[in-house]
Amino acid sequence: MSEIVTHAKLRLVAVPGLDRPAALITLDNGLDHTKPNTFGPGGLTSLSQAIDEAQAAQPSFIAVTGKPYIFCVGADLTGFSAMTSREQVEQIGRLGHATFAKLRESSVPTFAFVNGAAMGGGLEVALHCHYRTLSSGAAALALPEVSLGLIPGWGGSQVLPNLIGIVPAAQVVVQNPLMMNKMLKPKQAFEMGIADALLEPADFLERSLEWAAGVVNGTVTVNRAEVDRSEMWDAVVGFARGELDKRLHGAVPAASKALDLLTLAKNGVTAEGIEAEIQALADLAVTPELRSGLYAFDLVQRRAKRPAGAPDKSLARKVTKVGVVGAGLMASQLALLFAKRLEVPVVLTDLDQARVDKGVGYVHAEIDKAVSKGRMSVGTAAKLRGLVSGSVDKAVFADADLVIEAVFEELSVKKAVWAELEQIVKPETVLATNTSSLSVTAMAADLAHPERVVGFHFFNPVAMMPLLEIVRGDATDDATLATAFAVGRQLKKSCVLVKDAPAFVVNRILTRFLGEIWNAVDAGTPLKTADRALDPLGLPMRPMALLALVGPAVAAHVGGTLHGAFPDRFSASPNLAAIAKSGLPLLVDERLNPEVEALLVQGDAPLTGEQVREKALAALAQEIRLMLDEGVVAEAADIDLCMILGAGWPFHLGGITPYLDRAGVSAAVTGRTFA
């Protein structure tokens, strides 16, 4: 695919308070904000020429900004993935460095006016400028390269730590990409020192020009903290390396390489550091980890935004009020999310006033916490508090357009809730269930209007986890489904359409995976051996940490549902049941709890870690093939997307199905590959 060139458009603008005009370079690929600016060879060449022309005009300063809402989101990954040789990557690395160095080494003051999303090479071009202003409305700020299997290749690993110091630089370059590609908020980036001024979006360009003029004429002073280059620098990198090894066990070469580069940056931005960065970029670009990372990135950026099987958007009904049945922790989290994203009244109900008050109180406390941390204005907080209310009388749902239940995970309980609500709500009200494993079809079976019931499976914590499994029951109609997808988009979730099958996608796969671990433990494998068996994959957490997060009781319940549906593949572990019944924490200070180990009743046929890993991966391959044959999702890519967004399957492994193909597991177990 040919490059969509982001052109660097130069114009001279008069700025009050300065004798000479400023040279303003605007990055613009000619498309709207849904197709962001990127840098390929053509875009870098255009910027290089624009900088040369700007300097020739002898302006008071040079500034780079972006088209509306977008500064630049970095390298053109489509073009990057098409590169077939190390030499091609080295060439693009050198071109980027040569272009951006013109801004860093300019005798004329250079500014970046970061008006919108700035990621990867987009943030790097801003870092090379002498000064930066940042819009408080910028949607995404990050150096995500390590999550893809790369390193920041156009100066990020060298310039950033010399601007803000090693601790925040390590967070931006290494830690955030490995935390599901966590983005920086504009305020956070400003406080770190990435930007020198944080300005409102409404008149951002005008204020940026004004601020830059003040810097040039001396009326504005830019103060920056001194960078600590003591032995603390090496200690931070050493600590980060130790933590990475504990968590990823060497499975992410890019993370280790990024730490090497951050070490080199201690002595400033040097020719040695820049050359090392270019060579590291070229080395990593020909690894399987990069291909995996690019596949995962494409899933999250493209497929997640165009869900397979979603009905026509025009069928969606408008939602002006939301009801939440239940006022426990999950229900309260849902109430807060719906109020924040939909900005409509949300009402909680529960069995008694004390529970209702506790649920509403949780929402108010979370709002207060956001205000105290500067993440929410006082005005927004007051508005949200006014939107969320509670009652013991379900009659408050009479005018709701969508009601979601988050009650006890028992089919009879949920059916009773819907039977009662059907007598209260409007005929077209959507009834959504947050069940994690029960049948949506069975839940709706006795209703007069089963067509309006849909599964809305969120993941914990609700505010953070990006996946929403939308479950279509046998009777669910297109209008209900379209409304579910529309609401999911408003909630800023990535929605995947799932068939009404036991435990849907993520929970079914994780339960099968954990089931193999418990089978090994039940057979006599030491808990520590079974827990560490998957370490070579570099998964975000070990099985017991995952189980502790989910909760042994919840895992045992979902496991019981799946054991009932598929007893030949999902066993009911007596040891897991005993742990769930005991209520003991699985982990104490991140280590296996000796009291839990003492509960185990084991056989005399222990497995090695390698054998546990082989069995777990074989089980995954078998289960995913069966799910695809059953039509649980449209394609293998949907399972990959669910596991990345709902279970934290690492970007460096790509999707779970390509990994099983590459490892030869899928062919060995099922006789064919997923691709």
XYZ file of C-alpha atoms in Angstrom:
675
model
C 0.000 0.000 0.000
C 1.418 3.410 -0.977
C 2.070 6.014 1.718
C -0.632 8.540 2.538
C 1.789 11.449 2.737
C 1.475 13.855 5.637
C 2.506 17.150 4.065
C 4.313 19.826 6.055
C 2.652 23.087 5.000
C 4.663 26.224 5.706
C 3.251 29.696 6.159
C 4.664 32.872 7.672
C 2.431 34.490 10.281
C 2.700 37.876 11.934
C 2.828 37.632 15.726
C 2.197 40.684 17.970
C 5.302 41.714 19.886
C 7.799 40.415 17.319
C 9.506 42.285 14.473
C 9.730 39.294 12.162
C 7.019 36.780 11.346
C 6.992 33.256 12.709
C 7.294 30.213 10.450
C 4.343 27.902 11.157
C 4.539 24.357 9.780
C 1.246 22.439 9.837
C 1.294 18.648 9.458
C -1.702 17.593 7.362
C -2.394 14.448 5.318
C -5.475 16.043 3.747
C -7.928 13.696 5.513
C -10.191 14.260 8.527
C -9.249 13.423 12.137
C -10.326 9.786 11.773
C -7.276 9.296 9.489
C -4.449 10.751 11.595
C -1.163 12.195 10.396
C 1.702 9.682 10.158
C 5.320 9.781 9.003
C 6.604 7.676 6.126
C 9.523 8.556 3.830
C 7.376 11.087 1.937
C 6.126 12.792 5.100
C 9.620 13.033 6.610
C 11.007 14.457 3.370
C 8.206 17.036 3.247
C 8.939 18.103 6.846
C 12.673 18.289 6.182
C 12.109 20.582 3.182
C 9.664 22.750 5.135
C 12.198 23.218 7.961
C 14.874 24.220 5.408
C 12.516 26.748 3.803
C 11.493 28.098 7.186
C 15.092 28.666 8.270
C 15.866 30.362 4.965
C 13.073 32.879 5.682
C 14.896 33.971 8.887
C 11.762 33.978 11.061
C 11.542 34.965 14.728
C 10.813 31.283 15.504
C 9.730 28.027 13.840
C 6.684 26.133 15.122
C 5.250 22.735 14.157
C 1.575 21.915 14.728
C -1.020 19.499 13.365
C -4.372 19.438 11.627
C -7.505 19.684 13.833
C -7.483 17.223 16.784
C -4.314 15.473 15.567
C -0.673 16.416 15.913
C 0.895 13.212 14.550
C 0.624 9.579 15.648
C 4.074 8.474 14.496
C 5.406 6.124 11.874
C 3.190 4.868 9.071
C 2.827 1.298 10.371
C 1.307 0.046 7.122
C 4.451 1.042 5.285
C 6.658 -0.116 8.136
C 5.173 -3.619 8.139
C 5.802 -3.828 4.384
C 9.568 -3.352 4.826
C 11.351 -6.618 4.126
C 14.974 -5.871 5.001
C 16.968 -4.527 7.920
C 18.571 -1.976 5.597
C 15.205 -0.429 4.719
C 14.417 0.071 8.403
C 17.843 1.536 9.111
C 17.306 3.966 6.250
C 13.960 5.210 7.597
C 15.543 5.470 11.049
C 18.320 7.707 9.730
C 15.887 9.827 7.715
C 13.745 10.479 10.793
C 16.744 11.366 12.929
C 18.210 13.666 10.278
C 14.882 15.472 9.861
C 14.104 15.910 13.550
C 17.704 16.948 14.366
C 17.142 20.051 12.238
C 14.651 21.205 14.859
C 16.832 20.281 17.847
C 20.000 21.852 16.425
C 18.354 24.936 14.902
C 19.849 28.347 15.705
C 16.306 29.731 15.353
C 14.076 28.872 18.366
C 11.818 25.900 17.577
C 8.439 25.104 19.124
C 5.975 22.239 18.943
C 2.337 23.260 19.353
C 0.898 19.845 20.258
C -2.764 20.447 19.469
C -3.970 16.834 19.584
C -2.961 13.177 19.620
C 0.824 12.714 19.607
C 2.210 9.198 19.695
C 5.481 7.556 18.765
C 7.306 9.588 16.133
C 4.697 12.321 16.524
C 5.688 12.856 20.149
C 9.358 12.458 19.198
C 9.271 15.314 16.679
C 7.830 17.505 19.447
C 10.598 16.414 21.852
C 13.271 17.537 19.380
C 11.868 21.085 19.433
C 13.306 23.546 21.964
C 9.899 24.246 23.557
C 6.443 22.651 23.619
C 2.896 23.823 24.254
C 0.200 21.198 24.772
C -3.567 21.321 24.369
C -5.489 20.148 27.426
C -7.805 18.428 24.939
C -5.106 16.214 23.374
C -6.623 12.731 23.301
C -3.567 10.457 23.309
C 0.067 11.028 24.273
C 2.478 8.093 24.325
C 5.593 6.338 23.110
C 3.904 2.934 22.491
C 6.699 1.288 20.495
C 7.730 -1.310 23.100
C 4.181 -2.726 23.066
C 4.657 -3.427 19.354
C 8.067 -5.066 19.750
C 10.041 -1.923 18.818
C 11.764 0.963 20.599
C 11.224 4.706 20.079
C 13.444 4.963 17.014
C 13.569 8.678 16.234
C 15.171 9.989 19.410
C 12.591 9.224 22.078
C 14.880 6.993 24.148
C 17.615 9.646 24.146
C 15.881 13.041 24.157
C 13.057 12.275 26.632
C 15.194 11.179 29.627
C 17.423 14.202 29.088
C 14.356 16.423 29.258
C 12.405 14.939 32.185
C 14.807 12.536 33.929
C 15.130 8.764 34.030
C 12.204 7.862 36.326
C 9.331 9.366 34.292
C 11.131 8.524 31.029
C 11.271 4.829 31.982
C 7.557 5.005 32.760
C 6.712 6.493 29.354
C 9.120 4.378 27.267
C 8.821 0.976 28.995
C 6.215 0.743 31.760
C 3.192 2.372 30.092
C 3.442 0.394 26.823
C 3.449 -2.835 28.840
C 0.350 -1.757 30.800
C -2.060 -2.289 27.894
C -0.472 0.718 26.182
C -1.427 3.262 28.824
C -1.715 6.816 27.517
C -0.617 10.009 29.254
C -3.230 12.639 30.029
C -2.213 16.180 28.981
C -2.032 17.372 32.601
C 0.204 14.431 33.489
C 2.499 15.092 30.520
C 2.756 18.753 31.541
C 3.557 17.873 35.158
C 6.253 15.453 33.979
C 7.882 18.294 32.034
C 7.162 16.952 28.553
C 5.332 20.218 27.795
C 6.298 23.702 28.945
C 2.773 25.144 28.815
C -0.691 23.567 29.040
C -3.306 25.590 27.146
C -7.044 25.306 26.525
C -8.080 23.835 23.154
C -10.562 26.580 22.169
C -7.910 29.147 21.193
C -4.872 26.877 21.373
C -2.999 28.081 18.292
C -3.489 31.773 19.097
C -2.347 31.284 22.719
C 0.598 29.138 21.612
C 1.824 31.823 19.219
C 1.417 34.391 21.968
C 3.310 32.215 24.475
C 6.113 31.476 21.974
C 6.472 35.204 21.264
C 6.869 35.769 25.003
C 9.654 33.188 25.162
C 11.437 34.761 22.191
C 11.187 38.360 23.462
C 12.034 37.371 27.036
C 8.750 38.146 28.763
C 8.088 34.432 29.402
C 10.643 32.378 31.317
C 10.674 28.587 30.933
C 11.808 26.820 34.089
C 12.818 23.179 33.926
C 13.969 20.892 36.725
C 17.592 19.822 36.576
C 18.033 16.231 35.418
C 19.665 13.966 38.022
C 22.563 12.134 36.342
C 23.948 10.567 39.522
C 24.230 6.846 40.229
C 20.468 7.006 40.802
C 20.066 6.816 36.986
C 21.731 3.396 36.836
C 19.865 2.232 39.943
C 16.494 3.075 38.366
C 17.347 1.211 35.156
C 18.645 -1.743 37.193
C 15.478 -1.874 39.271
C 13.302 -1.652 36.148
C 15.271 -4.472 34.547
C 14.774 -6.677 37.606
C 11.027 -5.994 37.684
C 10.767 -6.706 33.940
C 12.565 -10.000 34.316
C 10.297 -11.030 37.191
C 7.230 -10.244 35.137
C 8.179 -11.070 31.551
C 11.084 -13.506 31.993
C 12.926 -12.191 28.932
C 9.936 -12.653 26.613
C 9.945 -9.027 25.348
C 13.321 -8.196 23.723
C 12.163 -4.637 22.947
C 11.723 -3.802 26.635
C 15.248 -4.942 27.476
C 16.663 -3.041 24.487
C 14.787 0.119 25.536
C 16.416 -0.044 28.972
C 19.845 -0.396 27.309
C 19.134 2.780 25.348
C 17.913 4.662 28.421
C 21.212 3.743 30.104
C 23.148 5.289 27.199
C 21.122 8.511 27.483
C 22.676 9.296 30.897
C 25.463 11.298 29.250
C 23.121 13.445 27.160
C 21.951 13.199 23.557
C 25.086 11.800 21.930
C 26.035 10.453 18.502
C 26.663 7.083 20.194
C 23.164 7.003 21.689
C 21.492 7.996 18.432
C 23.403 5.367 16.454
C 22.533 2.712 19.045
C 18.863 3.667 18.737
C 18.939 3.360 14.936
C 20.650 -0.043 15.132
C 18.216 -1.287 17.794
C 15.265 -0.217 15.636
C 16.680 -2.097 12.641
C 17.432 -5.203 14.734
C 13.953 -5.375 16.258
C 12.149 -4.662 12.987
C 13.010 -8.104 11.617
C 11.878 -10.080 14.692
C 8.713 -12.197 14.977
C 7.762 -10.091 18.027
C 7.288 -7.060 15.765
C 5.028 -8.953 13.341
C 3.013 -10.135 16.342
C 2.824 -6.630 17.794
C 1.688 -5.114 14.504
C -1.048 -7.743 14.166
C -2.268 -7.026 17.711
C -2.111 -3.272 17.098
C -4.131 -3.623 13.905
C -6.789 -5.634 15.760
C -7.147 -3.016 18.482
C -7.054 -0.030 16.131
C -9.179 -1.351 13.271
C -11.225 -4.457 14.004
C -12.266 -3.190 17.444
C -13.753 -0.110 15.778
C -15.703 -2.099 13.174
C -17.243 -5.018 15.087
C -18.112 -8.033 12.957
C -21.852 -8.762 12.883
C -23.021 -5.465 14.414
C -26.433 -4.412 12.981
C -27.067 -1.143 11.146
C -26.435 1.794 13.508
C -29.677 3.446 12.398
C -31.682 0.730 14.230
C -30.334 1.815 17.626
C -32.818 3.390 20.040
C -31.979 6.537 21.967
C -31.083 5.976 25.629
C -32.085 8.891 27.873
C -32.273 7.076 31.226
C -30.522 3.981 32.584
C -31.590 1.647 35.396
C -29.201 -0.586 37.341
C -30.617 -3.518 39.313
C -28.413 -4.116 42.321
C -26.226 -1.700 44.272
C -23.184 -3.864 45.012
C -19.665 -3.052 43.811
C -20.172 -4.135 40.181
C -23.546 -2.341 39.956
C -22.056 0.828 41.459
C -19.145 0.756 39.004
C -21.627 0.386 36.142
C -23.753 3.286 37.422
C -20.719 5.589 37.528
C -19.584 4.550 34.035
C -23.036 5.075 32.478
C -23.432 8.487 34.138
C -19.965 9.671 33.050
C -20.157 8.486 29.454
C -23.855 8.824 28.571
C -24.534 11.891 30.768
C -28.098 10.717 31.422
C -29.934 9.957 34.696
C -28.925 6.624 36.224
C -30.944 5.045 39.036
C -29.856 2.095 41.218
C -32.222 -0.226 43.096
C -31.637 -2.898 45.713
C -33.507 -4.860 48.369
C -33.218 -2.279 51.164
C -32.324 1.380 51.680
C -29.000 0.607 53.396
C -27.711 -1.214 50.287
C -29.012 1.518 47.999
C -27.318 4.202 50.109
C -24.071 2.240 50.080
C -24.166 1.925 46.263
C -24.916 5.613 45.662
C -22.336 6.479 48.314
C -19.684 4.517 46.412
C -20.437 6.494 43.241
C -20.243 9.823 45.095
C -16.988 8.789 46.795
C -15.399 7.897 43.446
C -16.475 11.261 42.029
C -14.973 13.063 45.043
C -11.757 11.079 44.607
C -11.520 12.167 40.949
C -11.967 15.822 41.981
C -9.314 15.582 44.715
C -6.831 14.133 42.210
C -7.547 16.873 39.685
C -9.096 14.461 37.153
C -12.547 16.065 37.267
C -13.781 19.638 37.653
C -16.033 20.633 40.535
C -18.803 21.510 38.050
C -18.647 18.123 36.299
C -18.668 16.373 39.667
C -21.780 18.227 40.783
C -23.527 17.319 37.517
C -22.626 13.613 37.878
C -23.802 13.470 41.485
C -27.123 14.874 40.334
C -27.458 12.207 37.648
C -27.037 9.195 39.974
C -29.807 8.300 42.414
C -31.156 5.219 44.193
C -34.443 3.668 45.285
C -35.866 0.477 46.779
C -38.857 0.766 44.442
C -38.312 -0.641 40.934
C -41.126 1.602 39.690
C -38.354 4.185 39.085
C -37.479 2.123 35.986
C -40.835 2.890 34.320
C -39.328 5.498 31.973
C -35.856 3.918 31.569
C -34.674 3.086 28.045
C -32.103 0.534 29.213
C -31.954 -1.494 32.429
C -28.895 -3.580 33.293
C -28.882 -6.177 36.069
C -25.842 -6.972 38.214
C -27.427 -9.281 40.787
C -26.283 -12.635 42.155
C -25.005 -15.001 39.432
C -27.861 -17.491 39.686
C -30.207 -18.120 36.759
C -33.382 -18.284 38.875
C -32.542 -14.962 40.559
C -31.952 -13.216 37.250
C -35.124 -14.663 35.704
C -37.126 -13.382 38.664
C -35.659 -9.901 38.219
C -36.654 -9.787 34.531
C -40.137 -11.163 35.211
C -40.754 -8.388 37.733
C -39.265 -5.672 35.537
C -41.263 -6.663 32.459
C -44.395 -5.531 34.298
C -42.850 -2.078 34.933
C -40.721 -0.953 31.980
C -41.759 0.292 28.548
C -42.295 -2.345 25.812
C -39.156 -1.221 23.941
C -36.844 -0.918 26.971
C -33.614 -2.889 26.476
C -32.949 -5.404 29.260
C -29.208 -6.087 29.600
C -27.574 -8.727 31.772
C -24.013 -8.527 33.029
C -23.813 -12.292 33.483
C -20.334 -13.748 33.091
C -21.369 -17.286 32.168
C -25.135 -17.913 32.253
C -27.370 -18.351 29.195
C -28.991 -15.137 27.973
C -31.536 -17.204 26.052
C -32.565 -19.154 29.152
C -32.774 -15.931 31.136
C -35.250 -14.455 28.636
C -37.189 -17.644 27.897
C -40.285 -16.934 30.013
C -40.672 -13.256 29.085
C -43.373 -11.863 26.839
C -40.670 -9.908 24.962
C -37.461 -11.991 24.982
C -36.290 -10.104 21.895
C -35.187 -7.144 24.009
C -32.809 -9.092 26.282
C -29.070 -8.874 25.508
C -25.847 -9.847 27.272
C -23.582 -6.998 28.332
C -20.511 -8.699 29.803
C -18.129 -6.145 31.329
C -14.747 -6.982 32.846
C -13.401 -5.892 36.204
C -12.453 -3.128 36.935
C -15.263 -1.777 34.780
C -13.793 1.691 34.187
C -10.413 0.382 33.030
C -11.008 -2.822 31.072
C -11.743 -1.920 27.429
C -13.623 -5.044 26.316
C -17.400 -5.475 26.249
C -18.724 -8.869 25.103
C -22.166 -8.262 23.616
C -24.140 -11.508 23.707
C -26.993 -12.187 21.308
C -29.623 -14.557 22.700
C -31.690 -16.732 20.374
C -34.532 -14.175 20.429
C -32.518 -10.905 20.605
C -33.641 -8.627 17.756
C -31.551 -6.258 15.638
C -32.876 -3.087 17.288
C -31.842 -4.339 20.738
C -28.454 -5.425 19.443
C -27.885 -2.126 17.602
C -28.755 -0.223 20.792
C -26.292 -2.373 22.751
C -23.478 -1.600 20.301
C -24.339 2.121 20.251
C -24.267 2.274 24.058
C -21.020 0.277 24.111
C -19.418 2.834 21.804
C -20.653 5.683 24.018
C -19.103 3.895 26.997
C -15.815 3.915 25.001
C -15.624 0.137 25.036
C -14.415 -2.154 22.266
C -17.420 -4.360 21.532
C -17.318 -7.918 20.198
C -20.457 -9.809 19.174
C -20.620 -13.182 20.919
C -23.008 -16.122 20.530
C -24.949 -17.188 23.621
C -22.618 -20.033 24.586
C -21.424 -20.989 28.094
C -19.020 -18.358 29.562
C -18.844 -16.614 26.136
C -15.200 -16.015 25.051
C -12.696 -14.760 27.627
C -14.054 -16.631 30.648
C -14.373 -19.863 28.696
C -10.767 -19.717 27.479
C -9.360 -18.650 30.845
C -11.355 -21.331 32.666
C -10.064 -24.037 30.315
C -6.515 -22.710 30.777
C -6.793 -22.541 34.593
C -8.486 -25.933 34.567
C -5.340 -27.504 33.117
C -3.258 -25.843 35.829
C -5.557 -27.265 38.514
C -5.575 -30.686 36.856
C -1.790 -30.677 37.213
C -1.995 -29.562 40.863
C -4.648 -32.183 41.645
C -2.403 -34.836 40.068
C 0.470 -33.937 42.396
C 2.371 -31.092 40.711
C 3.715 -28.599 43.272
C 1.638 -25.417 43.182
C 4.742 -23.292 42.571
C 5.776 -25.448 39.576
C 2.304 -25.258 38.012
C 2.101 -21.522 38.671
C 5.409 -20.812 36.930
C 4.904 -23.156 33.988
C 3.793 -20.398 31.602
C 6.595 -17.955 32.516
C 8.413 -18.320 29.144
C 5.408 -16.710 27.405
C 5.746 -13.458 29.369
C 2.047 -13.318 30.281
C 0.987 -10.277 32.338
C 0.402 -12.394 35.442
C 0.865 -15.942 36.631
C -2.176 -18.263 36.945
C -2.509 -17.867 40.729
C -2.302 -14.065 40.494
C -5.029 -14.204 37.840
C -7.109 -16.462 40.059
C -6.617 -14.103 43.004
C -7.817 -11.207 40.831
C -10.899 -13.059 39.573
C -11.592 -14.595 42.978
C -11.529 -18.365 43.657
C -15.289 -18.402 44.360
C -16.105 -16.724 41.020
C -13.677 -19.022 39.185
C -15.238 -22.070 40.836
C -18.742 -20.860 39.881
C -17.819 -20.247 36.205
C -15.949 -23.552 36.219
C -19.061 -25.266 37.529
C -21.164 -23.785 34.717
C -18.682 -25.018 32.119
C -18.307 -28.420 33.799
C -22.080 -28.804 33.496
C -21.953 -27.884 29.786
C -18.757 -29.716 28.791
C -17.871 -32.265 31.510
C -15.337 -34.048 29.291
C -13.113 -30.943 29.014
C -13.857 -28.850 32.108
C -13.210 -30.696 35.350
C -14.379 -29.519 38.771
C -11.150 -29.318 40.798
C -11.695 -30.388 44.433
C -8.675 -28.294 45.445
C -10.062 -25.122 43.835
C -13.416 -25.800 45.525
C -11.677 -26.202 48.900
C -9.770 -22.929 48.449
C -12.947 -21.085 47.428
C -14.761 -22.479 50.475
C -11.907 -21.550 52.849
C -11.985 -17.857 51.944
C -8.191 -17.744 52.371
C -6.241 -15.351 50.124
C -4.273 -17.183 47.441
C -1.395 -14.735 47.656
C 0.224 -12.980 50.602
C 2.644 -10.176 49.651
C 2.503 -11.452 46.050
C 3.654 -14.918 47.136
C 1.703 -18.171 47.366
C -0.049 -18.425 50.717
C 1.398 -21.388 52.712
C -2.027 -21.879 54.349
C -3.552 -22.437 50.901
C -0.803 -24.905 49.963
C -1.527 -26.776 53.203
C -5.151 -27.315 52.084
C -4.165 -29.203 48.933
C -4.986 -32.881 48.591
C -2.840 -34.167 45.717
C -2.142 -37.322 43.776
C 1.235 -38.921 43.139
C 1.694 -38.127 39.442
C 3.405 -34.718 39.324
C 4.180 -33.022 36.009
C 7.175 -30.882 35.067
C 6.668 -27.201 34.248
C 7.203 -27.994 30.556
C 4.536 -30.706 30.640
C 2.066 -28.351 32.345
C 2.749 -25.711 29.705
C 2.277 -28.187 26.843
C -1.031 -29.404 28.256
C -2.309 -25.854 28.888
C -1.460 -24.691 25.353
C -2.945 -27.835 23.798
C -6.150 -27.240 25.760
C -6.314 -23.644 24.507
C -5.882 -24.740 20.891
C -8.599 -27.390 21.237
C -11.068 -25.071 22.975
C -10.613 -22.208 20.516
C -11.099 -24.554 17.540
C -14.331 -25.847 19.114
C -15.525 -22.285 19.791
C -14.941 -21.321 16.165
C -16.704 -24.468 14.953
C -19.658 -23.571 17.238
C -19.770 -20.036 15.821
C -19.201 -18.351 19.191
C -17.578 -15.463 17.265
C -17.308 -14.621 13.570
C -13.572 -15.272 13.157
C -10.397 -16.226 15.009
C -9.448 -12.523 14.993
C -12.374 -11.829 17.341
C -11.021 -14.339 19.846
C -7.603 -12.696 19.555
C -9.168 -9.283 20.173
C -11.151 -10.512 23.190
C -8.065 -12.044 24.780
C -5.948 -8.920 24.233
C -8.557 -6.506 25.600
C -10.269 -8.713 28.175
C -7.457 -10.910 29.490
C -4.346 -8.823 28.811
C -2.887 -11.316 26.300
C 0.437 -9.601 25.462
C 0.930 -7.580 22.285
C 4.373 -9.159 21.857
C 2.743 -12.561 21.319
C 0.245 -11.129 18.811
C -3.143 -12.791 19.045
C -3.550 -16.083 20.834
C -4.405 -17.943 17.596
C -1.350 -16.777 15.583
C 0.802 -17.676 18.591
C -0.630 -21.205 18.733
C -0.058 -21.486 14.963
C 3.572 -20.274 15.196
C 4.305 -22.606 18.095
C 2.929 -25.550 16.095
C 0.362 -26.307 18.789
C -2.804 -25.782 16.745
C -1.692 -28.090 13.924
C -0.520 -30.758 16.368
C -3.753 -30.698 18.394
C -6.469 -29.997 15.809
C -4.792 -31.005 12.549
C -4.970 -27.486 11.117
C -3.962 -23.908 11.803
C -6.270 -21.024 12.634
C -4.957 -18.779 9.839
